[in-house]
């Protein structure tokens, strides 16, 4: 779930945009360099971005029957590395805002920070850590996908808490509220996304 | 598995973008007979087949199997899927597993059959489609024609009573068309009723026992030599008149063919014509 | 091919041939007003203007607009309620001014969402992306984004078809099977995306791919009358808000 | 833009997986004449066209334009591309932009033309293919047939002297085939030599001035009514004999057609046959 247009106060919207900018610009540089050396990679990167967009259209099956969609940034970070994902993730967010009314333009910075920066880096970090300690590909993918999904929602919750501190218990209380609503409920879905990632990579590695 | 009669009455399908795709379309697939669904691209052929298969729920109208109406409930659809299977035109969007055998086993596995039974179904389906030699090949290495037949095998492994095929011969070369038609004949003998959609009127005339033309959001059904000789209808449907009907009519008028001879293809026409009275070179 | 409702609306809207720059200015102005002006009456005015323009002169189907606004509405409802609930050691209660704060939050967000949606339902992405170029976004990034825009429809189409084929073969008849099928589906879409990119490389090589994916945007000239009206309208919203608030 | 003569001599193309695809294939595209390249799926038609377009470098052999040999240098390929354009079978392989007009502008822009000239070329190409009404429609809303014609427009905007089309009519319904053929005729009048590959022998007989059959890794070129009547050759190429040649031969033997009449389609056959001697109903 991305933060809707107009929901964040202007100062927060600007602040998060500034925070996300270095990562996105870094990603853009990587993309520009890649494309300059190899013009065909425009198509490959475009296909990667389209894949991440479309992945979020897959319904995660859930026990309760309510449906939810994967963020897809974990698999993107593992396949394309976090810098590229920072850019592709932002492009995907722009498309989600303008094609699905999911997210917004002034909240693009805040959403990019959660979805295209924190999620991919956390997921990629978890994946590398597990691989480095001798874990297999699939456990690495599982941890990467779960963490990318979960940290995205935790970041979004904290962004909201920062913007709307609780009237009586302040920041901590607000964090508890938003985490409770947006992140804790996400835990089973994050695990679902991890499972999806494992199944996806299992199919890919069999090929 | 046995031949079943599938029918649709008064189907109405409206797309969100405004215009209706089907508006009161009715169709009967007689058990055990070959039905060709004809129509130009965009006429609604695929929509009609998707309604028949249960994949698309019409706004109004009913789909029936041996008279029993299809319910769009979980349970109703599950039963329907074991009776009717649809194979779409593009095989690439239906082959989603790594190897041919794996892909064909997808349906039987989901039916909860045991391993031996799944293997038997896969072997049977590959055999019926004459692609048993491809069993352990990766799907992406197959030619277009092979992929099309493997996609059909995936549906056949569900042992459907009625098999709906959307443009099974489109894009195939003549020998692949011949092989596909031979496979369909085997399926028919194996008690699956086969329906195919096509815009190839010559093929429809040659193959079908009955044709259904999708035109003006509805369906006109009848005998191939009647319906495909109806020029105003064909004009509205943006289809051609099969050459064999045009040439056959003239040759009958010339007295070269018996008045009741309606050849359906070149071989039939040549067989019906008298041998040459002239000296052969 | 079935597309996305908002995108379909953009291609058929009566404002399709208006300059994307003009529409960006109008919608951007409305978004800023929604964000900065007091919710009463600023957000209300912005919301009314955005919806009025979309359903009126831009002739966006009301159904499309209404459906698209549901997603932000859900977020705003949950988010605003959470923001105005107070928790402390004693338990949960309403924060002071809860109703007013929730109303203001919802007002800003819904007005802003309506303004963005006005842009989204009148301007296809392929008109907007060239505008990014003028905002000094690197050429390569704009080209990647335009390929994303083209391919996402191709992949969405594959996704829908594959899912339909899986469903027909009972792939979603239990939770376990649903998971397995979804994994296979995701992998299949990923391989399709690679395959598509590879095939496009071959397909475009003959038209000069080695110099990038430059294209010529349609000539959609700016309208002075539109700009003047936009300026006057935005000024009016600001003035009215400051006067009333 | 003017008609040019494109030729290939002794092309050898070997795939990594072992077997050769072409082995000594030679072909001449006479300036201004319609050439149909015929072959079963997998025969090497597409490979041949890709060699002719410069997209694929043969292991041995040469491609020439008006006698000048194609150099596979950056410079040589760039020059070749302005003379010869290839349109692939699947339009989605060539349409990378969601806007039809933007997509068609890609080639001319890469030629370094100024904006006004690019716009003129785009308008001309859309007009020649009769898809000017699609200019401001998104690619993803077009039908398959429309996408195919827009993909051709993308190549036509480069103003090629020779246009190579891989299966331009595959998957199209009769009216779309008619429209595509009409567009090709306009291109021909507009001084582009048109080559199409197909496995539809009836279409090749009807359309082509000359045919080239890809068979056994090489090419047999000649007049349609000769080559397509060569049954041993067609057998090796896994192609059918066009019905019009089979039926025409019998009717000539029966004395119903003049000895020199070789009808190429139903209309030609009916026109060449005598009017009915019998009383019409």
XYZ file of C-alpha atoms in Angstrom, chain B residues 1 3 14 40 45 49 52 63 69 82 87 95 97 116 146 151 156 165 188 193 198-199 223 239-240 271:
26
model
C -15.064 -39.119 -21.224
C -19.323 -36.949 -26.285
C -20.574 -6.359 -23.111
C -13.390 -12.391 -38.936
C -15.260 -15.899 -31.872
C -15.476 -19.851 -26.917
C -18.610 -21.824 -23.566
C -24.401 -22.221 -21.272
C -27.045 -25.084 -17.004
C -13.668 -31.368 -16.344
C -7.164 -24.081 -25.967
C 2.795 -23.434 -21.933
C 6.215 -25.102 -17.421
C 0.741 -43.557 -12.173
C 4.868 -28.282 -31.990
C -0.800 -26.832 -25.733
C -6.522 -33.232 -23.665
C -9.832 -24.892 -30.024
C -12.939 -37.417 -31.998
C -16.253 -33.589 -29.351
C -11.077 -20.367 -37.752
C -11.353 -17.687 -40.395
C -24.592 -26.978 -42.807
C -15.500 -13.768 -44.924
C -14.851 -15.153 -48.388
C -12.501 -37.112 -58.070
